[in-house]
Amino acid sequence: MSNKKPVIAALIVAAGAGERFGASLPKQYQPLLGIPVLKYNINKLSQIIDINNIYVVINPLHELLFIHATQGMDLPPPVTGGATRQETVRRGLEAIAASDAAKPDYVLIHDAARPGLSVDLIRRICDALAESDAAIPALPVADTLRRLQPDGRTQTESREKLYSVQTPQGFRFELIHGLHQSHADTVVTDDAALCELAGHAVTLVAGEKDNFKITEADDLARMEQALANRCGDIRTGTGYDVHRLIPPPDDLRRLMICGIAIPHDKVLEGHSDADVGLHAVTDALLGTICDGDIGMHFSPKDARWKNADSAAFLRHAADLIAARGGVVTHVDLTLICEAPKIGPHRDKMRARMAEILCLPESRISLKATTTEGLGFTGRGEGIAAQAVATVRLPFTPAIQMAAATEDDDTRKWGT
Ligand code: MG
């Protein structure tokens, strides 16, 4: 290879119906620490691979689930999968070849059911492809194996030189694309097997224990634990917001608090929907990643956010955390007002915030208080909200953090 940086594409195979998983929502769309499993994969791959080069092959019945899971991501359109995994991969490779983008040098083919892949693993595979036609992650088999005999008894089998294979599997793009075309009728268990069949060597790189495949419902809980264990950097952020209460300026404006429309004789004044509760939580989340405040991300001078649903602001903050490999673990919000009464709406508000953040309600606390008639809240002139959020981020060594801060300093503030 020349010194030119290789163009890398990823193909995420997410077309399975997931019969073994047994839930109504297919496993690739299940929430994993508040993020759909599929999105977890995309977030990881996009740390090495340009997001425009990350292709997802989906089941045509899951199109709405795909749109919901990948909102705000600049991905190529999804590719429709086939009847078998092999056909699904072939269709994905054909879509990459047919795209207007530059032909990739490498492609990483990855099962959506393995969201535990690490950035280091992706890097190891790409590095190995500089020297090899194919590079796949594998782990030596650790358990003692037994083979069932024709008489029904079992016998110990040597595990020596045996490996269990994972994804992403990396290939030279032209090679694997060509092999899938020419061997469409040859049934193989994975893409590496096609390479071997055609006489190409396959390099093994070290796989990872946490990169196991989510097959059954229990695996999801095990994966959540594994991912949370990686996030040893526990952050706390606070948020505070106030909006003025005014008579409704028109028939459309409603009083929005925590994503719920509340019947009341006054509404909150603001450029967006003025949802004071969601604004405070959004700022608390931004605080955990030191990423400014809500006004920096959604300027009150920007016409795009006129009367905007503040759920989008909160989701954006959560997505920024997810893109850093982090998870939101807890939100505690206090609303401060004399009226309206919050109690009758509390359950709906918690449920709505849980829905926006893809978290269980047990991780969302909502409290309300008055100020005993004192101050602007006491006089009913406005509503205040304060929030605390707890987030877990992957632990970053101090030296890497210093380098990242230098990059951040070049960014323009207050735009
Ligand atoms: Mg506000």
Tab-separated table of C-alpha atoms and ligand atoms in Angstrom:
chain	number	residue	atom	x	y	z
A	1	MET	CA	0.000	0.000	0.000
A	2	SER	CA	1.084	3.572	-0.573
A	3	ASN	CA	1.369	6.093	2.263
A	4	LYS	CA	-2.055	7.477	1.323
A	5	LYS	CA	-4.538	7.109	4.154
A	6	PRO	CA	-6.887	4.238	3.245
A	7	VAL	CA	-10.586	4.945	2.756
A	8	ILE	CA	-12.535	2.681	5.109
A	9	ALA	CA	-16.211	1.768	4.916
A	10	ALA	CA	-18.269	-0.163	7.446
A	11	LEU	CA	-21.197	-2.435	6.753
A	12	ILE	CA	-23.439	-3.108	9.736
A	13	VAL	CA	-25.596	-6.179	9.309
A	14	ALA	CA	-28.840	-5.388	11.142
A	15	ALA	CA	-31.402	-7.251	9.072
A	16	GLY	CA	-32.159	-10.081	11.507
A	17	ALA	CA	-35.671	-10.655	12.824
A	18	GLY	CA	-34.198	-11.872	16.145
A	19	GLU	CA	-36.467	-14.880	16.810
A	20	ARG	CA	-34.196	-16.245	19.545
A	21	PHE	CA	-34.245	-12.932	21.395
A	22	GLY	CA	-37.991	-13.227	21.851
A	23	ALA	CA	-38.994	-9.587	22.529
A	24	SER	CA	-41.400	-7.473	20.512
A	25	LEU	CA	-38.630	-4.980	19.714
A	26	PRO	CA	-35.788	-6.601	17.678
A	27	LYS	CA	-32.516	-6.735	19.630
A	28	GLN	CA	-30.657	-4.304	17.334
A	29	TYR	CA	-33.191	-1.615	18.326
A	30	GLN	CA	-33.404	-2.425	22.053
A	31	PRO	CA	-32.147	0.361	24.337
A	32	LEU	CA	-28.722	-0.307	25.788
A	33	LEU	CA	-27.978	2.147	28.604
A	34	GLY	CA	-30.425	4.533	26.965
A	35	ILE	CA	-29.115	4.158	23.388
A	36	PRO	CA	-30.451	1.749	20.729
A	37	VAL	CA	-28.046	-1.175	20.211
A	38	LEU	CA	-27.606	-0.244	16.541
A	39	LYS	CA	-26.679	3.338	17.399
A	40	TYR	CA	-24.085	2.108	19.888
A	41	ASN	CA	-22.317	0.320	17.016
A	42	ILE	CA	-22.487	3.396	14.778
A	43	ASN	CA	-21.112	5.651	17.528
A	44	LYS	CA	-18.125	3.340	18.003
A	45	LEU	CA	-17.369	2.844	14.305
A	46	SER	CA	-17.734	6.570	13.594
A	47	GLN	CA	-14.803	7.309	15.887
A	48	ILE	CA	-12.532	5.769	13.222
A	49	ILE	CA	-14.661	5.698	10.068
A	50	ASP	CA	-16.357	8.682	8.400
A	51	ILE	CA	-20.084	8.442	9.140
A	52	ASN	CA	-20.885	8.898	5.415
A	53	ASN	CA	-19.148	5.568	4.871
A	54	ILE	CA	-21.125	3.614	7.479
A	55	TYR	CA	-23.787	1.544	5.717
A	56	VAL	CA	-26.523	-0.343	7.545
A	57	VAL	CA	-28.432	-3.266	6.030
A	58	ILE	CA	-31.877	-3.536	7.587
A	59	ASN	CA	-34.971	-5.674	7.525
A	60	PRO	CA	-37.521	-3.793	5.345
A	61	LEU	CA	-40.082	-4.170	8.154
A	62	HIS	CA	-37.802	-2.175	10.488
A	63	GLU	CA	-37.539	1.026	8.452
A	64	LEU	CA	-39.293	3.207	11.051
A	65	LEU	CA	-37.210	1.696	13.857
A	66	PHE	CA	-34.080	2.488	11.852
A	67	ILE	CA	-35.159	6.096	11.252
A	68	HIS	CA	-35.932	6.554	14.946
A	69	ALA	CA	-32.656	4.948	16.095
A	70	THR	CA	-30.435	6.980	13.768
A	71	GLN	CA	-32.128	10.385	13.945
A	72	GLY	CA	-29.702	13.233	13.384
A	73	MET	CA	-26.963	10.948	11.978
A	74	ASP	CA	-25.647	11.671	8.497
A	75	LEU	CA	-25.705	8.054	7.313
A	76	PRO	CA	-26.157	6.796	3.740
A	77	PRO	CA	-29.720	5.487	3.144
A	78	PRO	CA	-30.288	2.014	4.646
A	79	VAL	CA	-29.872	-1.011	2.398
A	80	THR	CA	-32.580	-3.700	2.340
A	81	GLY	CA	-31.339	-7.104	3.481
A	82	GLY	CA	-31.917	-10.452	1.784
A	83	ALA	CA	-33.215	-13.868	2.833
A	84	THR	CA	-29.874	-15.025	4.274
A	85	ARG	CA	-27.014	-13.263	6.032
A	86	GLN	CA	-24.819	-13.898	2.991
A	87	GLU	CA	-27.320	-12.276	0.634
A	88	THR	CA	-27.712	-9.390	3.085
A	89	VAL	CA	-23.954	-8.757	3.115
A	90	ARG	CA	-23.772	-9.006	-0.684
A	91	ARG	CA	-26.509	-6.385	-1.050
A	92	GLY	CA	-24.674	-4.114	1.360
A	93	LEU	CA	-21.394	-4.448	-0.564
A	94	GLU	CA	-23.260	-3.749	-3.819
A	95	ALA	CA	-24.714	-0.562	-2.303
A	96	ILE	CA	-21.234	0.594	-1.288
A	97	ALA	CA	-19.894	-0.155	-4.785
A	98	ALA	CA	-22.814	1.694	-6.401
A	99	SER	CA	-22.480	4.804	-4.234
A	100	ASP	CA	-21.064	8.038	-5.625
A	101	ALA	CA	-18.527	8.223	-2.793
A	102	ALA	CA	-14.881	7.252	-3.338
A	103	LYS	CA	-14.428	3.460	-3.469
A	104	PRO	CA	-13.200	2.264	-0.087
A	105	ASP	CA	-9.893	0.434	0.237
A	106	TYR	CA	-11.186	-1.573	3.209
A	107	VAL	CA	-14.587	-2.613	4.454
A	108	LEU	CA	-15.396	-3.733	7.993
A	109	ILE	CA	-18.399	-6.079	8.094
A	110	HIS	CA	-19.995	-6.022	11.524
A	111	ASP	CA	-22.981	-7.694	13.216
A	112	ALA	CA	-25.273	-5.164	14.905
A	113	ALA	CA	-25.702	-7.622	17.790
A	114	ARG	CA	-22.106	-6.921	18.951
A	115	PRO	CA	-22.271	-3.362	20.342
A	116	GLY	CA	-19.435	-4.100	22.790
A	117	LEU	CA	-16.703	-3.525	20.184
A	118	SER	CA	-14.037	-1.018	21.213
A	119	VAL	CA	-12.284	1.688	19.224
A	120	ASP	CA	-8.982	-0.123	19.856
A	121	LEU	CA	-10.379	-3.274	18.260
A	122	ILE	CA	-11.494	-1.351	15.154
A	123	ARG	CA	-8.023	0.184	14.948
A	124	ARG	CA	-6.281	-3.218	15.274
A	125	ILE	CA	-8.309	-4.614	12.388
A	126	CYS	CA	-7.613	-1.604	10.148
A	127	ASP	CA	-3.881	-1.790	10.981
A	128	ALA	CA	-3.787	-5.504	10.116
A	129	LEU	CA	-5.418	-4.821	6.734
A	130	ALA	CA	-2.339	-2.837	5.685
A	131	GLU	CA	-0.538	-6.196	5.506
A	132	SER	CA	-3.346	-8.642	4.847
A	133	ASP	CA	-6.358	-9.252	2.599
A	134	ALA	CA	-8.560	-10.128	5.557
A	135	ALA	CA	-8.310	-9.524	9.305
A	136	ILE	CA	-10.807	-10.861	11.826
A	137	PRO	CA	-10.998	-10.679	15.644
A	138	ALA	CA	-10.840	-13.980	17.501
A	139	LEU	CA	-10.411	-15.257	21.048
A	140	PRO	CA	-8.809	-18.576	22.036
A	141	VAL	CA	-11.497	-20.945	23.325
A	142	ALA	CA	-11.186	-20.952	27.118
A	143	ASP	CA	-13.782	-23.536	28.138
A	144	THR	CA	-13.186	-27.255	27.994
A	145	LEU	CA	-15.121	-28.682	25.070
A	146	ARG	CA	-17.029	-31.945	24.847
A	147	ARG	CA	-18.380	-33.547	21.682
A	148	LEU	CA	-21.589	-35.570	21.561
A	149	GLN	CA	-20.914	-39.121	20.367
A	150	PRO	CA	-23.287	-41.250	18.248
A	151	ASP	CA	-24.056	-43.370	21.346
A	152	GLY	CA	-25.324	-40.292	23.236
A	153	ARG	CA	-22.308	-39.989	25.533
A	154	THR	CA	-19.945	-37.013	25.396
A	155	GLN	CA	-16.175	-36.974	25.089
A	156	THR	CA	-13.591	-34.293	25.846
A	157	GLU	CA	-12.397	-32.483	22.729
A	158	SER	CA	-9.073	-30.688	22.579
A	159	ARG	CA	-9.537	-26.929	22.592
A	160	GLU	CA	-5.935	-26.438	21.546
A	161	LYS	CA	-5.630	-24.162	18.520
A	162	LEU	CA	-9.367	-23.414	18.567
A	163	TYR	CA	-10.639	-19.832	18.389
A	164	SER	CA	-14.053	-18.261	18.562
A	165	VAL	CA	-14.538	-15.612	15.930
A	166	GLN	CA	-16.125	-12.166	16.315
A	167	THR	CA	-16.905	-9.171	14.124
A	168	PRO	CA	-16.079	-6.637	12.704
A	169	GLN	CA	-14.326	-8.658	10.039
A	170	GLY	CA	-12.100	-6.493	7.860
A	171	PHE	CA	-11.364	-7.045	4.159
A	172	ARG	CA	-9.891	-5.373	1.125
A	173	PHE	CA	-13.087	-4.023	-0.381
A	174	GLU	CA	-12.551	-5.072	-4.022
A	175	LEU	CA	-11.647	-8.605	-2.946
A	176	ILE	CA	-14.656	-9.305	-0.708
A	177	HIS	CA	-17.059	-7.532	-3.075
A	178	GLY	CA	-15.820	-9.682	-5.964
A	179	LEU	CA	-15.967	-12.901	-3.921
A	180	HIS	CA	-19.542	-12.257	-2.815
A	181	GLN	CA	-20.516	-11.693	-6.466
A	182	SER	CA	-18.756	-14.775	-7.813
A	183	HIS	CA	-19.763	-17.090	-4.920
A	184	ALA	CA	-23.405	-16.038	-4.479
A	185	ASP	CA	-24.481	-19.687	-4.677
A	186	THR	CA	-21.816	-21.073	-2.317
A	187	VAL	CA	-23.148	-21.162	1.249
A	188	VAL	CA	-20.552	-20.074	3.817
A	189	THR	CA	-20.815	-19.337	7.556
A	190	ASP	CA	-19.071	-15.973	7.429
A	191	ASP	CA	-17.232	-13.632	5.093
A	192	ALA	CA	-13.779	-14.829	6.143
A	193	ALA	CA	-14.740	-18.341	4.965
A	194	LEU	CA	-15.282	-16.946	1.457
A	195	CYS	CA	-11.738	-15.568	1.463
A	196	GLU	CA	-10.296	-18.914	2.508
A	197	LEU	CA	-12.300	-20.700	-0.139
A	198	ALA	CA	-10.631	-18.502	-2.746
A	199	GLY	CA	-7.178	-19.153	-1.265
A	200	HIS	CA	-6.622	-15.845	0.565
A	201	ALA	CA	-4.999	-15.838	3.987
A	202	VAL	CA	-7.036	-14.539	6.921
A	203	THR	CA	-5.152	-12.804	9.730
A	204	LEU	CA	-6.422	-13.187	13.291
A	205	VAL	CA	-6.277	-10.140	15.565
A	206	ALA	CA	-6.992	-10.244	19.293
A	207	GLY	CA	-10.733	-10.159	19.954
A	208	GLU	CA	-12.330	-8.859	23.154
A	209	LYS	CA	-14.447	-10.569	25.813
A	210	ASP	CA	-16.972	-7.716	25.921
A	211	ASN	CA	-17.488	-7.994	22.173
A	212	PHE	CA	-19.867	-10.918	22.642
A	213	LYS	CA	-23.024	-11.357	20.587
A	214	ILE	CA	-26.384	-10.419	22.080
A	215	THR	CA	-28.486	-13.479	21.338
A	216	GLU	CA	-30.896	-13.896	24.236
A	217	ALA	CA	-32.621	-11.359	26.495
A	218	ASP	CA	-30.152	-12.011	29.369
A	219	ASP	CA	-27.255	-10.982	27.124
A	220	LEU	CA	-28.587	-7.419	26.989
A	221	ALA	CA	-28.281	-6.989	30.768
A	222	ARG	CA	-24.785	-8.563	30.663
A	223	MET	CA	-23.784	-6.136	27.885
A	224	GLU	CA	-25.118	-3.136	29.846
A	225	GLN	CA	-23.000	-4.179	32.813
A	226	ALA	CA	-19.907	-4.637	30.632
A	227	LEU	CA	-20.331	-1.231	28.991
A	228	ALA	CA	-21.049	0.549	32.287
A	229	ASN	CA	-17.885	-0.988	33.762
A	230	ARG	CA	-15.838	0.748	31.050
A	231	CYS	CA	-17.296	4.118	32.066
A	232	GLY	CA	-15.357	4.841	35.230
A	233	ASP	CA	-15.362	8.624	34.807
A	234	ILE	CA	-18.423	9.732	36.783
A	235	ARG	CA	-19.511	13.316	36.047
A	236	THR	CA	-22.114	15.584	37.607
A	237	GLY	CA	-23.696	18.578	35.847
A	238	THR	CA	-26.141	21.188	37.070
A	239	GLY	CA	-28.659	23.266	35.149
A	240	TYR	CA	-30.847	26.228	36.078
A	241	ASP	CA	-33.483	28.014	34.035
A	242	VAL	CA	-36.249	30.589	34.461
A	243	HIS	CA	-39.042	31.630	32.116
A	244	ARG	CA	-41.641	34.349	32.618
A	245	LEU	CA	-45.359	33.460	32.845
A	246	ILE	CA	-47.531	35.539	30.511
A	247	PRO	CA	-51.130	35.433	29.240
A	248	PRO	CA	-51.243	33.237	26.075
A	249	PRO	CA	-50.268	35.458	23.093
A	250	ASP	CA	-52.305	33.276	20.702
A	251	ASP	CA	-54.446	30.145	20.648
A	252	LEU	CA	-51.520	27.888	19.722
A	253	ARG	CA	-49.184	28.621	22.615
A	254	ARG	CA	-49.535	26.147	25.455
A	255	LEU	CA	-47.806	25.862	28.810
A	256	MET	CA	-45.146	23.163	28.271
A	257	ILE	CA	-43.331	21.702	31.266
A	258	CYS	CA	-41.152	18.572	30.968
A	259	GLY	CA	-42.572	17.826	27.534
A	260	ILE	CA	-46.211	17.853	28.705
A	261	ALA	CA	-48.855	20.463	27.804
A	262	ILE	CA	-50.458	21.694	31.055
A	263	PRO	CA	-53.884	23.385	31.041
A	264	HIS	CA	-53.343	26.793	32.738
A	265	ASP	CA	-54.387	30.432	32.260
A	266	LYS	CA	-50.768	31.480	31.593
A	267	VAL	CA	-47.963	30.163	29.378
A	268	LEU	CA	-44.172	30.454	29.548
A	269	GLU	CA	-42.577	33.122	27.386
A	270	GLY	CA	-39.581	32.195	25.233
A	271	HIS	CA	-38.172	31.727	21.722
A	272	SER	CA	-38.679	27.949	21.747
A	273	ASP	CA	-41.603	26.281	23.540
A	274	ALA	CA	-39.940	27.696	26.710
A	275	ASP	CA	-40.028	24.336	28.484
A	276	VAL	CA	-38.190	25.411	31.609
A	277	GLY	CA	-37.850	21.848	32.957
A	278	LEU	CA	-36.316	20.351	29.805
A	279	HIS	CA	-33.995	23.375	29.477
A	280	ALA	CA	-32.609	22.870	32.992
A	281	VAL	CA	-32.025	19.147	32.343
A	282	THR	CA	-30.403	19.882	28.962
A	283	ASP	CA	-27.962	22.281	30.627
A	284	ALA	CA	-27.207	19.746	33.374
A	285	LEU	CA	-26.330	17.129	30.710
A	286	LEU	CA	-24.150	19.597	28.764
A	287	GLY	CA	-22.414	20.401	32.048
A	288	THR	CA	-21.288	16.783	32.469
A	289	ILE	CA	-19.291	16.951	29.221
A	290	CYS	CA	-18.163	20.593	29.607
A	291	ASP	CA	-19.900	21.447	26.339
A	292	GLY	CA	-21.221	24.939	27.037
A	293	ASP	CA	-24.899	25.685	27.565
A	294	ILE	CA	-28.183	25.313	25.704
A	295	GLY	CA	-27.966	28.823	24.188
A	296	MET	CA	-24.643	27.938	22.501
A	297	HIS	CA	-26.186	24.901	20.815
A	298	PHE	CA	-29.624	26.405	20.073
A	299	SER	CA	-29.330	30.169	19.772
A	300	PRO	CA	-32.471	32.136	20.735
A	301	LYS	CA	-31.684	34.297	17.665
A	302	ASP	CA	-31.954	31.318	15.293
A	303	ALA	CA	-35.329	31.166	13.511
A	304	ARG	CA	-35.030	27.357	13.328
A	305	TRP	CA	-35.770	27.123	17.070
A	306	LYS	CA	-38.805	29.450	17.056
A	307	ASN	CA	-41.522	27.600	19.013
A	308	ALA	CA	-39.319	24.476	18.848
A	309	ASP	CA	-40.155	21.383	20.880
A	310	SER	CA	-37.470	21.369	23.587
A	311	ALA	CA	-37.406	17.549	23.497
A	312	ALA	CA	-35.026	17.974	20.537
A	313	PHE	CA	-32.627	20.027	22.717
A	314	LEU	CA	-32.599	17.379	25.419
A	315	ARG	CA	-32.112	14.567	22.913
A	316	HIS	CA	-29.221	16.477	21.324
A	317	ALA	CA	-27.439	16.775	24.679
A	318	ALA	CA	-27.970	13.050	25.317
A	319	ASP	CA	-26.607	12.268	21.834
A	320	LEU	CA	-23.446	14.297	22.523
A	321	ILE	CA	-22.868	12.164	25.613
A	322	ALA	CA	-23.555	8.962	23.657
A	323	ALA	CA	-21.107	10.034	20.936
A	324	ARG	CA	-18.391	10.145	23.629
A	325	GLY	CA	-19.270	6.588	24.636
A	326	GLY	CA	-20.966	7.865	27.808
A	327	VAL	CA	-24.278	7.037	29.465
A	328	VAL	CA	-26.764	9.095	31.447
A	329	THR	CA	-27.414	7.315	34.719
A	330	HIS	CA	-29.630	9.729	36.649
A	331	VAL	CA	-31.497	13.030	36.393
A	332	ASP	CA	-32.967	14.937	39.353
A	333	LEU	CA	-35.127	17.964	38.519
A	334	THR	CA	-36.859	20.442	40.837
A	335	LEU	CA	-39.583	22.749	39.499
A	336	ILE	CA	-40.165	25.929	41.521
A	337	CYS	CA	-43.558	27.631	41.172
A	338	GLU	CA	-46.804	28.493	42.999
A	339	ALA	CA	-49.000	27.441	40.073
A	340	PRO	CA	-49.830	25.300	38.226
A	341	LYS	CA	-49.779	22.375	40.633
A	342	ILE	CA	-47.143	19.898	39.396
A	343	GLY	CA	-48.309	16.848	41.394
A	344	PRO	CA	-51.164	15.810	39.066
A	345	HIS	CA	-48.776	15.866	36.068
A	346	ARG	CA	-45.668	14.405	37.717
A	347	ASP	CA	-46.060	10.823	36.421
A	348	LYS	CA	-46.624	11.960	32.832
A	349	MET	CA	-43.654	14.348	33.017
A	350	ARG	CA	-41.316	11.645	34.314
A	351	ALA	CA	-42.540	9.225	31.663
A	352	ARG	CA	-41.982	11.793	28.890
A	353	MET	CA	-38.444	12.633	30.040
A	354	ALA	CA	-37.657	8.908	30.322
A	355	GLU	CA	-38.960	8.448	26.775
A	356	ILE	CA	-36.827	11.286	25.367
A	357	LEU	CA	-33.702	9.998	27.122
A	358	CYS	CA	-34.491	6.277	26.451
A	359	LEU	CA	-34.033	5.645	30.184
A	360	PRO	CA	-36.174	3.765	32.681
A	361	GLU	CA	-38.348	6.076	34.805
A	362	SER	CA	-36.527	4.795	37.884
A	363	ARG	CA	-33.578	6.963	36.756
A	364	ILE	CA	-35.631	10.191	36.461
A	365	SER	CA	-36.542	12.099	39.621
A	366	LEU	CA	-38.968	15.035	39.553
A	367	LYS	CA	-39.706	17.246	42.535
A	368	ALA	CA	-41.704	20.449	42.904
A	369	THR	CA	-41.714	23.186	45.485
A	370	THR	CA	-43.154	26.632	46.069
A	371	THR	CA	-41.240	29.550	47.574
A	372	GLU	CA	-43.923	30.323	50.177
A	373	GLY	CA	-45.160	33.334	48.216
A	374	LEU	CA	-41.705	34.937	48.193
A	375	GLY	CA	-39.879	36.318	45.155
A	376	PHE	CA	-40.845	36.162	41.468
A	377	THR	CA	-41.922	32.547	41.663
A	378	GLY	CA	-43.967	33.313	44.768
A	379	ARG	CA	-45.734	36.176	42.974
A	380	GLY	CA	-46.520	33.827	40.051
A	381	GLU	CA	-44.434	35.875	37.615
A	382	GLY	CA	-42.400	32.942	36.380
A	383	ILE	CA	-41.298	29.342	36.829
A	384	ALA	CA	-37.777	28.277	37.768
A	385	ALA	CA	-36.195	24.851	37.382
A	386	GLN	CA	-32.972	23.358	38.620
A	387	ALA	CA	-31.497	20.021	37.616
A	388	VAL	CA	-28.634	17.728	38.486
A	389	ALA	CA	-27.527	15.019	36.046
A	390	THR	CA	-25.115	12.156	36.592
A	391	VAL	CA	-23.297	10.701	33.615
A	392	ARG	CA	-20.672	7.965	33.228
A	393	LEU	CA	-17.998	8.459	30.575
A	394	PRO	CA	-15.199	6.131	29.480
A	395	PHE	CA	-12.148	6.891	31.573
A	396	THR	CA	-9.672	8.987	29.539
A	397	PRO	CA	-6.044	9.223	30.711
A	398	ALA	CA	-5.085	12.809	31.686
A	399	ILE	CA	-2.575	13.153	28.830
A	400	GLN	CA	-5.235	12.439	26.174
A	401	MET	CA	-7.665	14.770	27.917
A	402	ALA	CA	-5.116	17.618	27.771
A	403	ALA	CA	-4.738	17.127	23.996
A	404	ALA	CA	-8.537	17.150	23.524
A	405	THR	CA	-8.843	20.388	25.510
A	406	GLU	CA	-6.333	22.095	23.213
A	407	ASP	CA	-8.503	21.144	20.218
A	408	ASP	CA	-11.637	22.458	21.939
A	409	ASP	CA	-10.039	25.826	22.650
A	410	THR	CA	-9.892	26.602	18.938
A	411	ARG	CA	-13.679	26.448	18.717
A	412	LYS	CA	-15.635	29.705	18.615
A	413	TRP	CA	-17.845	30.281	21.608
A	414	GLY	CA	-21.238	31.929	21.719
A	415	THR	CA	-22.239	31.429	18.089
B	1	MG	MG	-34.785	28.387	28.871
